[in-house]
Amino acid sequence: METNAPSVCPKCGSEIKHIPAGVSKTKVDKFGSPAKYNEFWACEAKCGYSWPEKRGVSAPKYDQDKLLEAIKIVNENVKIAVSLLKQLTGQ
Ligand SMILES: [Zn+2]
C-alpha cells in the first residue's frame, strides 16, 4: 500500500511500525460495541509519535444555551449597574 508514512520516527529515530486497522480492546463506540480504528503507523520505541499525526484537538464544545443564558445574566447585571450609577449620579 502506498503511504507517506515516514520509515523512521522523526521524533526519536526509531523504526515506525504499521498497525493494521482493527478493533479497539479498550474503547467502545457510542453504541457500546468495540470501537474500530483505521490503520496507522506508530513509533516502535513508543515515544508517542504516530502517523497520520493527530490533527489539532477539536475545539471544545460549548453549551450554546448556557452561554446565552450567561450573556443574558451579564446584560441584566449591566442594566442594574447602569441604573444604580444613574441614581448615584442623580441623572
Ligand atoms: Zn519515536
mmCIF file of C-alpha atoms and ligand atoms in Angstrom:
data_model
loop_
_atom_site.group_PDB
_atom_site.id
_atom_site.type_symbol
_atom_site.label_atom_id
_atom_site.label_comp_id
_atom_site.label_asym_id
_atom_site.label_seq_id
_atom_site.Cartn_x
_atom_site.Cartn_y
_atom_site.Cartn_z
ATOM 1 C CA MET A 1 0.000 0.000 0.000
ATOM 2 C CA GLU A 2 1.281 3.419 -0.898
ATOM 3 C CA THR A 3 1.740 5.695 2.008
ATOM 4 C CA ASN A 4 3.514 8.837 3.040
ATOM 5 C CA ALA A 5 4.232 7.420 6.433
ATOM 6 C CA PRO A 6 7.829 8.027 7.485
ATOM 7 C CA SER A 7 10.025 4.938 7.754
ATOM 8 C CA VAL A 8 11.767 6.204 10.835
ATOM 9 C CA CYS A 9 10.358 8.163 13.703
ATOM 10 C CA PRO A 10 11.006 11.867 13.145
ATOM 11 C CA LYS A 11 10.990 12.334 16.893
ATOM 12 C CA CYS A 12 13.431 9.712 18.123
ATOM 13 C CA GLY A 13 14.737 7.938 15.008
ATOM 14 C CA SER A 14 13.327 4.521 15.880
ATOM 15 C CA GLU A 15 11.539 2.290 13.399
ATOM 16 C CA ILE A 16 7.966 3.005 12.504
ATOM 17 C CA LYS A 17 5.587 0.112 12.858
ATOM 18 C CA HIS A 18 2.463 -0.386 10.783
ATOM 19 C CA ILE A 19 -0.621 -1.043 12.844
ATOM 20 C CA PRO A 20 -3.374 -2.526 10.683
ATOM 21 C CA ALA A 21 -6.915 -1.327 11.058
ATOM 22 C CA GLY A 22 -8.723 -3.167 13.762
ATOM 23 C CA VAL A 23 -10.966 -3.048 16.720
ATOM 24 C CA SER A 24 -10.034 -1.480 19.999
ATOM 25 C CA LYS A 25 -9.784 -3.757 23.006
ATOM 26 C CA THR A 26 -10.360 -0.911 25.403
ATOM 27 C CA LYS A 27 -12.521 1.666 23.659
ATOM 28 C CA VAL A 28 -16.133 1.355 22.685
ATOM 29 C CA ASP A 29 -18.153 3.416 20.273
ATOM 30 C CA LYS A 30 -21.381 5.215 21.085
ATOM 31 C CA PHE A 31 -23.325 2.013 20.568
ATOM 32 C CA GLY A 32 -21.260 0.165 23.115
ATOM 33 C CA SER A 33 -19.541 -2.106 20.617
ATOM 34 C CA PRO A 34 -15.756 -2.167 20.340
ATOM 35 C CA ALA A 35 -14.506 0.962 18.587
ATOM 36 C CA LYS A 36 -12.934 0.463 15.169
ATOM 37 C CA TYR A 37 -9.807 2.322 14.203
ATOM 38 C CA ASN A 38 -8.074 2.905 10.887
ATOM 39 C CA GLU A 39 -4.616 1.627 10.158
ATOM 40 C CA PHE A 40 -1.837 3.810 11.392
ATOM 41 C CA TRP A 41 1.869 3.851 11.907
ATOM 42 C CA ALA A 42 3.427 4.182 15.306
ATOM 43 C CA CYS A 43 6.913 4.621 16.672
ATOM 44 C CA GLU A 44 8.306 1.280 17.789
ATOM 45 C CA ALA A 45 10.076 2.922 20.705
ATOM 46 C CA LYS A 46 6.677 4.198 21.824
ATOM 47 C CA CYS A 47 7.890 7.758 22.092
ATOM 48 C CA GLY A 48 4.380 8.869 21.317
ATOM 49 C CA TYR A 49 4.797 9.560 17.627
ATOM 50 C CA SER A 50 2.212 8.139 15.276
ATOM 51 C CA TRP A 51 1.238 8.751 11.690
ATOM 52 C CA PRO A 52 -1.017 10.189 10.407
ATOM 53 C CA GLU A 53 -0.230 12.777 13.011
ATOM 54 C CA LYS A 54 -3.143 13.674 15.130
ATOM 55 C CA ARG A 55 -4.830 16.786 13.926
ATOM 56 C CA GLY A 56 -5.434 19.586 16.318
ATOM 57 C CA VAL A 57 -7.801 18.621 19.038
ATOM 58 C CA SER A 58 -11.255 19.709 18.010
ATOM 59 C CA ALA A 59 -12.471 22.886 19.590
ATOM 60 C CA PRO A 60 -14.216 22.415 22.894
ATOM 61 C CA LYS A 61 -17.926 22.277 22.534
ATOM 62 C CA TYR A 62 -19.844 24.996 24.246
ATOM 63 C CA ASP A 63 -23.255 24.553 25.609
ATOM 64 C CA GLN A 64 -24.820 27.270 23.498
ATOM 65 C CA ASP A 65 -27.898 27.615 25.679
ATOM 66 C CA LYS A 66 -25.869 28.034 28.835
ATOM 67 C CA LEU A 67 -23.648 30.534 27.093
ATOM 68 C CA LEU A 68 -26.650 32.604 26.004
ATOM 69 C CA GLU A 69 -28.076 32.362 29.488
ATOM 70 C CA ALA A 70 -24.812 33.650 30.922
ATOM 71 C CA ILE A 71 -24.775 36.563 28.473
ATOM 72 C CA LYS A 72 -28.350 37.388 29.474
ATOM 73 C CA ILE A 73 -27.413 37.437 33.149
ATOM 74 C CA VAL A 74 -24.442 39.684 32.427
ATOM 75 C CA ASN A 75 -26.690 42.012 30.426
ATOM 76 C CA GLU A 76 -29.211 42.188 33.253
ATOM 77 C CA ASN A 77 -26.481 42.983 35.736
ATOM 78 C CA VAL A 78 -25.083 45.680 33.481
ATOM 79 C CA LYS A 79 -28.539 47.239 33.290
ATOM 80 C CA ILE A 80 -28.843 47.158 37.078
ATOM 81 C CA ALA A 81 -25.378 48.632 37.470
ATOM 82 C CA VAL A 82 -26.162 51.388 34.997
ATOM 83 C CA SER A 83 -29.410 52.297 36.753
ATOM 84 C CA LEU A 84 -27.613 52.308 40.124
ATOM 85 C CA LEU A 85 -24.977 54.611 38.700
ATOM 86 C CA LYS A 86 -27.660 56.883 37.335
ATOM 87 C CA GLN A 87 -29.271 57.012 40.765
ATOM 88 C CA LEU A 88 -25.921 57.748 42.399
ATOM 89 C CA THR A 89 -25.035 60.488 39.982
ATOM 90 C CA GLY A 90 -28.562 61.844 40.070
ATOM 91 C CA GLN A 91 -29.174 61.563 36.355
HETATM 92 ZN ZN ZN B 1 9.848 7.685 18.284
#
